[in-house]
PDB file of C-alpha atoms in Angstrom:
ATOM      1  CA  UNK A   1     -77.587-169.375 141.282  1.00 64.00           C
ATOM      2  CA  UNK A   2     -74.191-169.341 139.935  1.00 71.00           C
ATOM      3  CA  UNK A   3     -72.735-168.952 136.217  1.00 75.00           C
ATOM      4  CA  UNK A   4     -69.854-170.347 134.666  1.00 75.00           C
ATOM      5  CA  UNK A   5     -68.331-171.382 131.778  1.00 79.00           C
ATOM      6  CA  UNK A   6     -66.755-174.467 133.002  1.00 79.00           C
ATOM      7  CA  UNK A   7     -68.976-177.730 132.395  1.00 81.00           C
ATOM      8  CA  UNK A   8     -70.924-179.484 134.456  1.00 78.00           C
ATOM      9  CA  UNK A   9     -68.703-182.089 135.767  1.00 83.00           C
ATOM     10  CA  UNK A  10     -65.431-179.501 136.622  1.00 82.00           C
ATOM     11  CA  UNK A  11     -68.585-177.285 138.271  1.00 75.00           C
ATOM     12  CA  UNK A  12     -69.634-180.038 140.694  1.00 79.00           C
ATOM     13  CA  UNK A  13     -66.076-180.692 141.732  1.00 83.00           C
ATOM     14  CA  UNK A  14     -65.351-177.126 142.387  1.00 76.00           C
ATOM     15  CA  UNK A  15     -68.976-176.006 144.346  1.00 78.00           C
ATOM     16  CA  UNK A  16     -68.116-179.574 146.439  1.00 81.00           C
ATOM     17  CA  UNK A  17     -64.447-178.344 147.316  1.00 80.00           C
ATOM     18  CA  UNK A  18     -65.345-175.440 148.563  1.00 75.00           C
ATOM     19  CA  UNK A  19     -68.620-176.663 150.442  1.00 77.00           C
ATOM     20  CA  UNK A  20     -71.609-174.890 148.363  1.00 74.00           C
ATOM     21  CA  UNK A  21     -73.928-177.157 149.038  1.00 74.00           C
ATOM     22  CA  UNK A  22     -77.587-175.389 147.766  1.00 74.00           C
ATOM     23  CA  UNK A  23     -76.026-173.369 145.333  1.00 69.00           C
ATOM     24  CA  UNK A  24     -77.138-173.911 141.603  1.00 73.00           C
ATOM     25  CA  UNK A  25     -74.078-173.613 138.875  1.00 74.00           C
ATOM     26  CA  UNK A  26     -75.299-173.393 135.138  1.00 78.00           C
ATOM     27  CA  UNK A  27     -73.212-174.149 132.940  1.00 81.00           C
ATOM     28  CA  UNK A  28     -72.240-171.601 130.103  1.00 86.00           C
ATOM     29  CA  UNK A  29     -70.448-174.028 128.004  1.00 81.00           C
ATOM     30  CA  UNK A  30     -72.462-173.857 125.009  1.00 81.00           C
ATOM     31  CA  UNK A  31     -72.661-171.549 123.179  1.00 84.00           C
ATOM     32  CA  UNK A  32     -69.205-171.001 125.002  1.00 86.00           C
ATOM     33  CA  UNK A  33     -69.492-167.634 126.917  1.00 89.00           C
ATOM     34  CA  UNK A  34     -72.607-166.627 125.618  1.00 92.00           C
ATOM     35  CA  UNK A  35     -74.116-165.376 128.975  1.00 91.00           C
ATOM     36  CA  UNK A  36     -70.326-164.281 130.204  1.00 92.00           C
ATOM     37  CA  UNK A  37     -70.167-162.203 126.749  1.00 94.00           C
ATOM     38  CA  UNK A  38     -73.207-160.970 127.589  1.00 93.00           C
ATOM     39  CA  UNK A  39     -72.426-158.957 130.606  1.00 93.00           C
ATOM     40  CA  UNK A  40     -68.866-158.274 128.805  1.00 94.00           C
ATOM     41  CA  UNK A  41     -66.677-160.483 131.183  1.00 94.00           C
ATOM     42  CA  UNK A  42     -65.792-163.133 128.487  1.00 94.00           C
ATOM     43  CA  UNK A  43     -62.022-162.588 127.193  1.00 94.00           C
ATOM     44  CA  UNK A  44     -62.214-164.051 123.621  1.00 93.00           C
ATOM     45  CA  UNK A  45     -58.417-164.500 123.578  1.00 94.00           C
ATOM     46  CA  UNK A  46     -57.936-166.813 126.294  1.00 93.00           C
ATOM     47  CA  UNK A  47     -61.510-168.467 125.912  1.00 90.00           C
ATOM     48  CA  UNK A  48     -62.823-167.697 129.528  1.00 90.00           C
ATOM     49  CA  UNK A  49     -64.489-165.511 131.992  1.00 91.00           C
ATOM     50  CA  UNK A  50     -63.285-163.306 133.834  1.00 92.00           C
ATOM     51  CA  UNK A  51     -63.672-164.121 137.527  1.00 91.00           C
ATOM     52  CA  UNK A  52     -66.142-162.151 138.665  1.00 91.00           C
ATOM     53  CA  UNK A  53     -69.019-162.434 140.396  1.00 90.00           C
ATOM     54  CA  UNK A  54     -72.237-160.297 139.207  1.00 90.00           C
ATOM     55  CA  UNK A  55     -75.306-160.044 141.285  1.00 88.00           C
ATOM     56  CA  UNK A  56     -78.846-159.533 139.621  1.00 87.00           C
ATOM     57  CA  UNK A  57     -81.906-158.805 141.901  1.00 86.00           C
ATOM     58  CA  UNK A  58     -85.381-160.189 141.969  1.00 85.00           C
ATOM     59  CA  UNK A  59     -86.295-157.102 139.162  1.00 89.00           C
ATOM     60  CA  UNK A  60     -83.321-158.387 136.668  1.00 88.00           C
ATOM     61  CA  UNK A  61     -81.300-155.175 137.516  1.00 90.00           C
ATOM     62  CA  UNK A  62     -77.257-155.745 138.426  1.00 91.00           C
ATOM     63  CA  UNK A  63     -77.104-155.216 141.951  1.00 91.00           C
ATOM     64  CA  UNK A  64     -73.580-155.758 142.282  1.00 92.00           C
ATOM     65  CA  UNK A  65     -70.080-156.517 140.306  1.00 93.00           C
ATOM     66  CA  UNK A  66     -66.717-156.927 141.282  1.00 94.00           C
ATOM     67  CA  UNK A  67     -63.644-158.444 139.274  1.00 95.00           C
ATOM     68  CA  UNK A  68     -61.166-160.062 140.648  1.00 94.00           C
ATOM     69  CA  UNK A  69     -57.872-160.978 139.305  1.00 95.00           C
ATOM     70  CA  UNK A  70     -57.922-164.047 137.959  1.00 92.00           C
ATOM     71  CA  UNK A  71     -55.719-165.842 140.477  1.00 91.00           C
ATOM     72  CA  UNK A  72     -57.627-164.138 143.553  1.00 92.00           C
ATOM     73  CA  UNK A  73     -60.566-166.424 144.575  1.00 85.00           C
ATOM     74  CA  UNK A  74     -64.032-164.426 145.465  1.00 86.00           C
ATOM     75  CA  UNK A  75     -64.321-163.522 148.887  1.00 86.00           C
ATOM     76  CA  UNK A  76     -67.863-165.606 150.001  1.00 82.00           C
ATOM     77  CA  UNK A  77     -68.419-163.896 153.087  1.00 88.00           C
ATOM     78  CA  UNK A  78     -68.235-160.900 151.046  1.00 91.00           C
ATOM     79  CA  UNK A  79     -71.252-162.379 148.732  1.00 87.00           C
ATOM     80  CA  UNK A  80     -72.939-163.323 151.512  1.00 85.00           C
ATOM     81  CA  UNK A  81     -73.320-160.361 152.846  1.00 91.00           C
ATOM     82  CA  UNK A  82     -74.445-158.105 149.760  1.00 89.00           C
ATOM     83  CA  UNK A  83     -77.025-160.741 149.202  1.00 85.00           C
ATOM     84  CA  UNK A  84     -78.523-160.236 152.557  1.00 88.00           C
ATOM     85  CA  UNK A  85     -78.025-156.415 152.174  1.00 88.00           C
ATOM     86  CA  UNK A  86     -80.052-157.151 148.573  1.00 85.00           C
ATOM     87  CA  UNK A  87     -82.638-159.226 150.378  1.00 74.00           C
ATOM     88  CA  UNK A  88     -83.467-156.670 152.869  1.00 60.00           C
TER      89      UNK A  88
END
């Protein structure tokens, strides 16, 4: 499951672009950044996340974080692979 503070619509546009196909985005719209505030990757100036991708295991502990610079896009072979290290 993914986060973001984007809504819906700009979500389903973007996990479609890039092919995600089983992945759930929720949005965190409203309250704007709550969740990204949270785990202290919402920047209050600009009035979004950072992009970053946070990883929480079955037990609700972070497993992983990385931030990336905001025009880098997330490596997903990258995630895919710490999730199956996660899984076991």
């Amino acid at each position: 499951m993914g986060i973001n503070v984007d809504p819906i619509p700009s979500k389903k546009a973007w996990a479609e672009a890039i092919g995600l196909k089983k992945l759930r985005i929720l949005s965190d719209f409203w309250p704007h950044g709550n969740v990204a505030g949270m785990y202290d990757i919402f920047r209050d100036k600009e009035g979004f996340s950072e992009r970053a991708n946070i990883i929480v295991d079955a037990n609700g502990k972070v497993a992983f974080v990385k931030v990336y610079p905001i025009p880098q896009l997330p490596d997903i072979e990258e995630i895919i692979k710490i999730l199956e290290t996660i899984k076991g």
